[in-house]
C-alpha cells in the first residue's frame, strides 16, 4: 500500500522529512478495523511528533491522527462495525497513523461518518472534536445537556482547529462564548462559528473582559500558548472554577492564586483513553456517534478550511509547514490517493 512516512526527524523544508513509501497492508486482529483511508486532516500533533530530534527509525514511521474512510475488513472480536461501513476517527498515537492507504484502528475509538459530509469534510472533525468535547464535558464538568446554560467560557485560540469546534460545542451547551483572535479573517471565522465576543490575545485580557461587563469567567479553556495566557486566565477565573490546558508549558505555572481561589487546573490529552486502554475507552466511539448526529442535524458545522489532493509527501510537507507557521484557520485536509 502507499503511505507517507519518515525515518529521520528533520526540518520540514528537507524533502526527506516526509517521504512517499510502499508498505505491506496490515491484517486486522482482535477488535481492530482495517480501514481504507479516503481523506486525512493534519494537526499540530503531527508536526510535534515529526519535529527535528536525534534518532532514526528502522522502518518508515507513519504519522497522522484524523481520518475518514471505509471499513475493508474486521478482526474476529469486532462487534460495532462491518465491511463497507463509512467511518471517521482520530486514532491512537501509539500505533501507525492514517497517512497510509490502509490503517488498523480499534473499533472503540471509531465513529460512524456523518451522512451529510463527504470524506474530506468528515476527516476534519475527529481529533479536534474529541479534544474539545472531553475538555468541556469530561474535564471542566460542563453539562452537555445545558445544565450550565448562561455561564461564561473563555476559549483562547478560537480560530484554530480545536477552538473552531470548541466554540460550537460550547454554544450547543448554552454557554456565553468569549474567544480570542487577532486578525480580521480569524475574527470573522470565530464570529461565523457563533462566538458571542471576540477579544485580542495580544492585548491585556482583563480590560477587554471588563469592557463586556464581566469581572470573572466561569470556565476557561487554554487551547493555545499556555505560558502566554496563564497568569491572566487565573486572574479572570471565578473562585472554585476550572481551567483546562492542552499545550505543554515551558515555564513553571504559578499556582498561588489558584490556591486562594480553590480553583482546579486539569489537562486534556485525547490519546489517554487509547494509550492506556482505559475501561471507558469506548466513550470516544459514543462521542463521535453523537457528534455525527449533531452534524447531520445541522447543529454543528464542518471546520475544514482548505482541502488539497492527493495524499502524498509533497502535500503533507506543505500542510506541516503551514501549521508550523502558526496562522492556520480551521483545518487542513488532504483527500484521495493517486
mmCIF file of C-alpha atoms in Angstrom:
data_model
loop_
_atom_site.group_PDB
_atom_site.id
_atom_site.type_symbol
_atom_site.label_atom_id
_atom_site.label_comp_id
_atom_site.label_asym_id
_atom_site.label_seq_id
_atom_site.Cartn_x
_atom_site.Cartn_y
_atom_site.Cartn_z
ATOM 1 C CA UNK A 1 0.000 0.000 0.000
ATOM 2 C CA UNK A 2 1.003 3.620 -0.496
ATOM 3 C CA UNK A 3 1.948 5.628 2.579
ATOM 4 C CA UNK A 4 3.868 8.697 3.690
ATOM 5 C CA UNK A 5 6.477 8.126 6.369
ATOM 6 C CA UNK A 6 9.742 9.215 7.906
ATOM 7 C CA UNK A 7 12.905 7.515 9.046
ATOM 8 C CA UNK A 8 14.695 10.612 10.377
ATOM 9 C CA UNK A 9 13.368 13.629 12.259
ATOM 10 C CA UNK A 10 14.200 16.588 10.054
ATOM 11 C CA UNK A 11 13.125 20.187 9.377
ATOM 12 C CA UNK A 12 10.037 20.176 7.173
ATOM 13 C CA UNK A 13 11.951 22.016 4.411
ATOM 14 C CA UNK A 14 14.023 18.834 3.920
ATOM 15 C CA UNK A 15 12.435 16.552 1.271
ATOM 16 C CA UNK A 16 13.407 13.555 3.425
ATOM 17 C CA UNK A 17 11.331 14.842 6.378
ATOM 18 C CA UNK A 18 8.258 13.095 4.916
ATOM 19 C CA UNK A 19 8.613 10.613 2.046
ATOM 20 C CA UNK A 20 6.352 8.569 -0.206
ATOM 21 C CA UNK A 21 6.848 4.900 0.683
ATOM 22 C CA UNK A 22 5.362 1.464 -0.063
ATOM 23 C CA UNK A 23 4.382 -0.691 2.933
ATOM 24 C CA UNK A 24 2.677 -4.042 3.474
ATOM 25 C CA UNK A 25 -1.062 -3.832 4.031
ATOM 26 C CA UNK A 26 -1.777 -4.791 7.679
ATOM 27 C CA UNK A 27 -4.240 -7.500 8.753
ATOM 28 C CA UNK A 28 -6.860 -6.902 11.466
ATOM 29 C CA UNK A 29 -6.974 -8.896 14.689
ATOM 30 C CA UNK A 30 -8.925 -8.605 17.936
ATOM 31 C CA UNK A 31 -11.185 -5.530 17.887
ATOM 32 C CA UNK A 32 -9.337 -3.873 15.005
ATOM 33 C CA UNK A 33 -10.906 -2.493 11.861
ATOM 34 C CA UNK A 34 -8.891 -2.344 8.650
ATOM 35 C CA UNK A 35 -9.937 0.989 7.138
ATOM 36 C CA UNK A 36 -9.365 2.089 3.553
ATOM 37 C CA UNK A 37 -8.380 5.709 4.194
ATOM 38 C CA UNK A 38 -10.096 8.206 1.872
ATOM 39 C CA UNK A 39 -9.113 11.525 3.498
ATOM 40 C CA UNK A 40 -6.927 12.789 6.332
ATOM 41 C CA UNK A 41 -6.560 16.014 8.307
ATOM 42 C CA UNK A 42 -3.312 17.421 9.656
ATOM 43 C CA UNK A 43 -2.901 18.625 13.250
ATOM 44 C CA UNK A 44 -0.193 20.249 15.401
ATOM 45 C CA UNK A 45 0.484 16.843 16.987
ATOM 46 C CA UNK A 46 1.794 15.658 13.588
ATOM 47 C CA UNK A 47 4.355 18.447 13.495
ATOM 48 C CA UNK A 48 5.387 17.850 17.104
ATOM 49 C CA UNK A 49 5.989 14.131 16.567
ATOM 50 C CA UNK A 50 7.919 14.869 13.356
ATOM 51 C CA UNK A 51 9.944 17.777 14.816
ATOM 52 C CA UNK A 52 13.752 17.552 14.458
ATOM 53 C CA UNK A 53 15.457 15.366 17.057
ATOM 54 C CA UNK A 54 18.056 12.632 17.341
ATOM 55 C CA UNK A 55 17.325 9.073 16.323
ATOM 56 C CA UNK A 56 16.457 7.079 13.231
ATOM 57 C CA UNK A 57 13.560 4.706 12.643
ATOM 58 C CA UNK A 58 14.455 1.191 11.395
ATOM 59 C CA UNK A 59 11.335 1.231 9.196
ATOM 60 C CA UNK A 60 9.239 4.160 7.923
ATOM 61 C CA UNK A 61 7.137 5.667 10.715
ATOM 62 C CA UNK A 62 3.645 6.691 9.590
ATOM 63 C CA UNK A 63 2.069 9.741 11.225
ATOM 64 C CA UNK A 64 -1.491 11.074 11.028
ATOM 65 C CA UNK A 65 -4.347 11.157 13.518
ATOM 66 C CA UNK A 66 -7.501 12.283 11.732
ATOM 67 C CA UNK A 67 -9.145 10.166 9.047
ATOM 68 C CA UNK A 68 -12.315 9.162 7.265
ATOM 69 C CA UNK A 69 -12.693 6.027 5.204
ATOM 70 C CA UNK A 70 -14.431 2.712 4.599
ATOM 71 C CA UNK A 71 -14.102 -0.461 6.668
ATOM 72 C CA UNK A 72 -12.314 -3.010 4.468
ATOM 73 C CA UNK A 73 -12.115 -5.915 6.934
ATOM 74 C CA UNK A 74 -12.632 -6.589 10.644
ATOM 75 C CA UNK A 75 -10.914 -8.560 13.392
ATOM 76 C CA UNK A 76 -12.579 -11.602 14.992
ATOM 77 C CA UNK A 77 -13.749 -9.702 18.107
ATOM 78 C CA UNK A 78 -15.310 -6.702 16.320
ATOM 79 C CA UNK A 79 -18.923 -6.013 17.327
ATOM 80 C CA UNK A 80 -19.675 -2.441 16.257
ATOM 81 C CA UNK A 81 -18.862 -2.310 12.510
ATOM 82 C CA UNK A 82 -18.764 -4.427 9.380
ATOM 83 C CA UNK A 83 -17.044 -4.184 5.987
ATOM 84 C CA UNK A 84 -18.481 -1.386 3.878
ATOM 85 C CA UNK A 85 -19.267 0.917 6.811
ATOM 86 C CA UNK A 86 -18.144 4.533 6.399
ATOM 87 C CA UNK A 87 -16.260 5.727 9.485
ATOM 88 C CA UNK A 88 -14.244 8.586 10.939
ATOM 89 C CA UNK A 89 -11.772 8.637 13.835
ATOM 90 C CA UNK A 90 -8.679 10.269 15.333
ATOM 91 C CA UNK A 91 -6.697 7.174 16.217
ATOM 92 C CA UNK A 92 -4.091 6.048 18.709
ATOM 93 C CA UNK A 93 -0.719 7.799 18.953
ATOM 94 C CA UNK A 94 0.994 4.544 19.989
ATOM 95 C CA UNK A 95 0.156 2.866 16.632
ATOM 96 C CA UNK A 96 0.897 3.636 12.963
ATOM 97 C CA UNK A 97 -1.105 6.651 11.789
ATOM 98 C CA UNK A 98 -3.530 7.346 8.962
ATOM 99 C CA UNK A 99 -1.092 8.706 6.373
ATOM 100 C CA UNK A 100 -1.465 5.390 4.544
ATOM 101 C CA UNK A 101 -3.957 3.766 2.174
ATOM 102 C CA UNK A 102 -4.980 1.295 4.888
ATOM 103 C CA UNK A 103 -4.880 1.573 8.677
ATOM 104 C CA UNK A 104 -5.703 -0.639 11.658
ATOM 105 C CA UNK A 105 -7.827 1.080 14.305
ATOM 106 C CA UNK A 106 -9.587 -0.194 17.430
ATOM 107 C CA UNK A 107 -13.360 -0.021 16.892
ATOM 108 C CA UNK A 108 -13.860 1.520 20.346
ATOM 109 C CA UNK A 109 -12.382 4.838 19.180
ATOM 110 C CA UNK A 110 -14.178 4.924 15.812
ATOM 111 C CA UNK A 111 -17.471 6.621 14.913
ATOM 112 C CA UNK A 112 -19.961 6.346 12.060
ATOM 113 C CA UNK A 113 -19.185 9.016 9.441
ATOM 114 C CA UNK A 114 -21.813 11.771 9.206
ATOM 115 C CA UNK A 115 -24.019 11.109 6.180
ATOM 116 C CA UNK A 116 -24.186 14.830 5.388
ATOM 117 C CA UNK A 117 -20.389 15.182 4.997
ATOM 118 C CA UNK A 118 -18.086 13.818 2.330
ATOM 119 C CA UNK A 119 -14.893 12.055 3.364
ATOM 120 C CA UNK A 120 -12.807 15.245 3.177
ATOM 121 C CA UNK A 121 -15.183 17.154 5.424
ATOM 122 C CA UNK A 122 -15.511 14.254 7.863
ATOM 123 C CA UNK A 123 -11.733 13.855 8.209
ATOM 124 C CA UNK A 124 -11.517 17.382 9.645
ATOM 125 C CA UNK A 125 -13.718 16.544 12.615
ATOM 126 C CA UNK A 126 -12.491 13.762 14.962
ATOM 127 C CA UNK A 127 -9.292 14.864 16.746
ATOM 128 C CA UNK A 128 -10.325 18.430 17.445
ATOM 129 C CA UNK A 129 -13.865 17.439 18.367
ATOM 130 C CA UNK A 130 -12.784 14.722 20.784
ATOM 131 C CA UNK A 131 -10.315 17.183 22.332
ATOM 132 C CA UNK A 132 -12.853 19.986 22.753
ATOM 133 C CA UNK A 133 -15.663 17.651 23.862
ATOM 134 C CA UNK A 134 -13.501 15.977 26.514
ATOM 135 C CA UNK A 135 -12.110 19.370 27.591
ATOM 136 C CA UNK A 136 -15.553 20.804 28.262
ATOM 137 C CA UNK A 137 -17.726 17.889 29.295
ATOM 138 C CA UNK A 138 -15.224 15.482 30.909
ATOM 139 C CA UNK A 139 -12.500 17.777 32.282
ATOM 140 C CA UNK A 140 -14.340 21.032 33.115
ATOM 141 C CA UNK A 141 -17.515 19.190 34.099
ATOM 142 C CA UNK A 142 -19.835 21.312 31.959
ATOM 143 C CA UNK A 143 -23.242 19.701 31.378
ATOM 144 C CA UNK A 144 -23.594 18.800 27.711
ATOM 145 C CA UNK A 145 -27.379 18.899 28.118
ATOM 146 C CA UNK A 146 -27.418 22.594 29.056
ATOM 147 C CA UNK A 147 -27.260 22.490 32.850
ATOM 148 C CA UNK A 148 -24.716 25.339 32.798
ATOM 149 C CA UNK A 149 -26.704 27.485 30.383
ATOM 150 C CA UNK A 150 -25.826 31.180 30.588
ATOM 151 C CA UNK A 151 -22.427 30.660 32.204
ATOM 152 C CA UNK A 152 -19.343 32.112 30.523
ATOM 153 C CA UNK A 153 -16.377 30.366 28.950
ATOM 154 C CA UNK A 154 -13.156 31.886 27.648
ATOM 155 C CA UNK A 155 -11.551 29.933 24.789
ATOM 156 C CA UNK A 156 -8.102 31.069 23.670
ATOM 157 C CA UNK A 157 -7.107 30.320 20.084
ATOM 158 C CA UNK A 158 -10.661 30.271 18.824
ATOM 159 C CA UNK A 159 -9.744 30.154 15.129
ATOM 160 C CA UNK A 160 -7.555 27.073 15.491
ATOM 161 C CA UNK A 161 -8.746 23.536 14.921
ATOM 162 C CA UNK A 162 -9.817 22.773 18.497
ATOM 163 C CA UNK A 163 -11.159 26.272 19.070
ATOM 164 C CA UNK A 164 -13.250 26.157 15.900
ATOM 165 C CA UNK A 165 -15.231 23.137 17.045
ATOM 166 C CA UNK A 166 -14.991 24.149 20.714
ATOM 167 C CA UNK A 167 -16.885 27.393 20.103
ATOM 168 C CA UNK A 168 -19.719 25.400 18.550
ATOM 169 C CA UNK A 169 -19.849 22.776 21.307
ATOM 170 C CA UNK A 170 -19.882 25.477 23.992
ATOM 171 C CA UNK A 171 -22.774 27.237 22.267
ATOM 172 C CA UNK A 172 -24.596 23.912 21.939
ATOM 173 C CA UNK A 173 -24.300 23.568 25.734
ATOM 174 C CA UNK A 174 -25.805 27.036 26.203
ATOM 175 C CA UNK A 175 -22.672 28.914 27.277
ATOM 176 C CA UNK A 176 -21.756 32.513 26.506
ATOM 177 C CA UNK A 177 -18.539 32.196 24.496
ATOM 178 C CA UNK A 178 -15.682 34.701 24.691
ATOM 179 C CA UNK A 179 -12.819 33.742 22.417
ATOM 180 C CA UNK A 180 -9.517 35.242 21.309
ATOM 181 C CA UNK A 181 -8.494 36.166 17.770
ATOM 182 C CA UNK A 182 -6.413 38.990 16.311
ATOM 183 C CA UNK A 183 -6.503 39.024 12.505
ATOM 184 C CA UNK A 184 -9.574 40.223 10.565
ATOM 185 C CA UNK A 185 -10.000 36.839 8.873
ATOM 186 C CA UNK A 186 -9.760 34.884 12.135
ATOM 187 C CA UNK A 187 -12.159 37.289 13.874
ATOM 188 C CA UNK A 188 -14.667 36.783 11.054
ATOM 189 C CA UNK A 189 -14.213 32.989 11.260
ATOM 190 C CA UNK A 190 -14.942 32.732 15.004
ATOM 191 C CA UNK A 191 -17.951 35.022 14.716
ATOM 192 C CA UNK A 192 -19.308 32.829 11.939
ATOM 193 C CA UNK A 193 -18.941 29.816 14.246
ATOM 194 C CA UNK A 194 -21.054 31.502 16.924
ATOM 195 C CA UNK A 195 -18.659 33.267 19.309
ATOM 196 C CA UNK A 196 -20.543 35.889 21.346
ATOM 197 C CA UNK A 197 -17.499 38.083 21.992
ATOM 198 C CA UNK A 198 -14.017 38.258 20.455
ATOM 199 C CA UNK A 199 -11.025 39.734 22.273
ATOM 200 C CA UNK A 200 -7.393 40.122 21.206
ATOM 201 C CA UNK A 201 -4.886 37.749 22.841
ATOM 202 C CA UNK A 202 -2.024 40.167 22.104
ATOM 203 C CA UNK A 203 -3.553 42.789 24.399
ATOM 204 C CA UNK A 204 -4.261 42.571 28.170
ATOM 205 C CA UNK A 205 -7.322 40.370 28.651
ATOM 206 C CA UNK A 206 -8.905 41.811 31.813
ATOM 207 C CA UNK A 207 -9.686 45.292 30.394
ATOM 208 C CA UNK A 208 -11.279 43.647 27.355
ATOM 209 C CA UNK A 209 -13.355 41.294 29.512
ATOM 210 C CA UNK A 210 -14.447 44.115 31.811
ATOM 211 C CA UNK A 211 -15.494 46.116 28.748
ATOM 212 C CA UNK A 212 -18.009 43.315 28.177
ATOM 213 C CA UNK A 213 -19.459 43.972 31.631
ATOM 214 C CA UNK A 214 -17.783 40.961 33.258
ATOM 215 C CA UNK A 215 -15.455 40.727 36.259
ATOM 216 C CA UNK A 216 -14.763 36.990 36.114
ATOM 217 C CA UNK A 217 -15.175 33.952 33.853
ATOM 218 C CA UNK A 218 -16.868 30.697 34.892
ATOM 219 C CA UNK A 219 -14.807 28.293 32.726
ATOM 220 C CA UNK A 220 -11.525 28.753 30.853
ATOM 221 C CA UNK A 221 -10.062 26.623 28.043
ATOM 222 C CA UNK A 222 -6.484 27.477 27.079
ATOM 223 C CA UNK A 223 -6.317 25.964 23.600
ATOM 224 C CA UNK A 224 -3.040 27.615 22.599
ATOM 225 C CA UNK A 225 0.016 29.235 24.238
ATOM 226 C CA UNK A 226 -0.277 28.175 27.900
ATOM 227 C CA UNK A 227 2.621 30.307 29.188
ATOM 228 C CA UNK A 228 1.353 33.464 27.481
ATOM 229 C CA UNK A 229 -2.167 33.228 28.916
ATOM 230 C CA UNK A 230 -1.766 31.502 32.295
ATOM 231 C CA UNK A 231 -1.476 34.437 34.718
ATOM 232 C CA UNK A 232 -4.243 36.403 33.023
ATOM 233 C CA UNK A 233 -6.508 33.368 32.877
ATOM 234 C CA UNK A 234 -6.077 32.630 36.588
ATOM 235 C CA UNK A 235 -6.815 36.272 37.364
ATOM 236 C CA UNK A 236 -10.066 36.117 35.368
ATOM 237 C CA UNK A 237 -11.260 32.716 36.621
ATOM 238 C CA UNK A 238 -14.090 32.734 39.153
ATOM 239 C CA UNK A 239 -13.391 31.267 42.611
ATOM 240 C CA UNK A 240 -13.737 27.456 42.554
ATOM 241 C CA UNK A 241 -13.599 27.499 38.768
ATOM 242 C CA UNK A 242 -11.632 25.232 36.437
ATOM 243 C CA UNK A 243 -9.047 25.801 33.704
ATOM 244 C CA UNK A 244 -8.311 23.120 31.084
ATOM 245 C CA UNK A 245 -4.936 23.084 29.290
ATOM 246 C CA UNK A 246 -3.843 21.442 26.020
ATOM 247 C CA UNK A 247 -0.376 22.800 25.251
ATOM 248 C CA UNK A 248 2.705 21.951 27.319
ATOM 249 C CA UNK A 249 4.015 24.834 29.402
ATOM 250 C CA UNK A 250 7.658 25.796 29.014
ATOM 251 C CA UNK A 251 7.895 27.667 32.324
ATOM 252 C CA UNK A 252 6.514 26.799 35.791
ATOM 253 C CA UNK A 253 2.904 27.902 36.229
ATOM 254 C CA UNK A 254 2.317 29.985 39.363
ATOM 255 C CA UNK A 255 -0.313 28.205 41.488
ATOM 256 C CA UNK A 256 -0.617 30.740 44.330
ATOM 257 C CA UNK A 257 -3.750 32.481 43.068
ATOM 258 C CA UNK A 258 -5.230 29.098 42.067
ATOM 259 C CA UNK A 259 -4.870 28.037 45.704
ATOM 260 C CA UNK A 260 -6.585 31.145 47.053
ATOM 261 C CA UNK A 261 -9.443 30.585 44.653
ATOM 262 C CA UNK A 262 -9.679 26.833 45.406
ATOM 263 C CA UNK A 263 -9.503 26.516 41.636
ATOM 264 C CA UNK A 264 -8.735 23.448 39.532
ATOM 265 C CA UNK A 265 -6.250 23.016 36.692
ATOM 266 C CA UNK A 266 -6.824 19.966 34.507
ATOM 267 C CA UNK A 267 -5.101 18.625 31.398
ATOM 268 C CA UNK A 268 -6.792 17.216 28.302
ATOM 269 C CA UNK A 269 -4.951 14.683 26.125
ATOM 270 C CA UNK A 270 -7.284 12.929 23.730
ATOM 271 C CA UNK A 271 -4.983 9.904 23.399
ATOM 272 C CA UNK A 272 -5.215 8.996 27.090
ATOM 273 C CA UNK A 273 -8.079 6.537 26.652
ATOM 274 C CA UNK A 274 -6.478 4.647 23.752
ATOM 275 C CA UNK A 275 -2.902 4.866 25.085
ATOM 276 C CA UNK A 276 -3.853 3.256 28.401
ATOM 277 C CA UNK A 277 -6.812 1.195 27.107
ATOM 278 C CA UNK A 278 -8.910 2.713 29.902
ATOM 279 C CA UNK A 279 -12.129 0.930 30.908
ATOM 280 C CA UNK A 280 -14.125 3.797 29.378
ATOM 281 C CA UNK A 281 -12.212 3.745 26.070
ATOM 282 C CA UNK A 282 -15.464 3.155 24.172
ATOM 283 C CA UNK A 283 -16.670 6.615 25.234
ATOM 284 C CA UNK A 284 -14.840 8.014 22.204
ATOM 285 C CA UNK A 285 -16.995 5.776 19.969
ATOM 286 C CA UNK A 286 -20.153 7.107 21.637
ATOM 287 C CA UNK A 287 -18.826 10.683 21.490
ATOM 288 C CA UNK A 288 -18.096 10.514 17.756
ATOM 289 C CA UNK A 289 -21.506 8.981 17.020
ATOM 290 C CA UNK A 290 -23.201 11.755 18.954
ATOM 291 C CA UNK A 291 -21.228 14.413 17.090
ATOM 292 C CA UNK A 292 -22.067 12.673 13.802
ATOM 293 C CA UNK A 293 -25.776 13.016 14.621
ATOM 294 C CA UNK A 294 -25.324 16.710 15.533
ATOM 295 C CA UNK A 295 -23.569 17.352 12.215
ATOM 296 C CA UNK A 296 -26.315 15.602 10.269
ATOM 297 C CA UNK A 297 -28.922 17.625 12.176
ATOM 298 C CA UNK A 298 -27.161 20.890 11.308
ATOM 299 C CA UNK A 299 -26.280 21.645 14.941
ATOM 300 C CA UNK A 300 -22.555 21.766 14.125
ATOM 301 C CA UNK A 301 -20.702 22.836 11.010
ATOM 302 C CA UNK A 302 -17.592 21.381 9.441
ATOM 303 C CA UNK A 303 -14.322 23.144 10.238
ATOM 304 C CA UNK A 304 -12.345 22.119 7.129
ATOM 305 C CA UNK A 305 -10.962 25.336 5.652
ATOM 306 C CA UNK A 306 -8.614 24.033 2.947
ATOM 307 C CA UNK A 307 -8.650 20.715 1.058
ATOM 308 C CA UNK A 308 -5.863 19.533 -1.238
ATOM 309 C CA UNK A 309 -5.433 16.373 -3.286
ATOM 310 C CA UNK A 310 -3.850 13.889 -3.367
ATOM 311 C CA UNK A 311 -2.475 12.481 -0.122
ATOM 312 C CA UNK A 312 1.275 12.403 -0.737
ATOM 313 C CA UNK A 313 4.550 13.537 0.800
ATOM 314 C CA UNK A 314 4.680 16.840 -1.077
ATOM 315 C CA UNK A 315 1.239 17.936 0.098
ATOM 316 C CA UNK A 316 1.871 16.696 3.634
ATOM 317 C CA UNK A 317 5.114 18.677 3.832
ATOM 318 C CA UNK A 318 3.171 21.762 2.729
ATOM 319 C CA UNK A 319 0.500 21.099 5.390
ATOM 320 C CA UNK A 320 3.114 20.672 8.138
ATOM 321 C CA UNK A 321 4.885 23.854 7.058
ATOM 322 C CA UNK A 322 1.594 25.773 7.070
ATOM 323 C CA UNK A 323 0.743 24.563 10.581
ATOM 324 C CA UNK A 324 4.208 25.376 11.873
ATOM 325 C CA UNK A 325 3.760 28.968 10.673
ATOM 326 C CA UNK A 326 1.058 29.292 13.341
ATOM 327 C CA UNK A 327 -1.653 31.172 11.436
ATOM 328 C CA UNK A 328 -3.981 28.368 10.384
ATOM 329 C CA UNK A 329 -7.733 28.955 10.432
ATOM 330 C CA UNK A 330 -9.840 25.820 10.798
ATOM 331 C CA UNK A 331 -8.490 22.513 9.477
ATOM 332 C CA UNK A 332 -6.232 21.436 6.602
ATOM 333 C CA UNK A 333 -7.391 18.264 4.816
ATOM 334 C CA UNK A 334 -5.791 16.048 2.170
ATOM 335 C CA UNK A 335 -8.018 13.809 0.089
ATOM 336 C CA UNK A 336 -7.540 10.762 -2.146
ATOM 337 C CA UNK A 337 -4.559 8.756 -3.344
ATOM 338 C CA UNK A 338 -3.005 8.997 -6.807
#
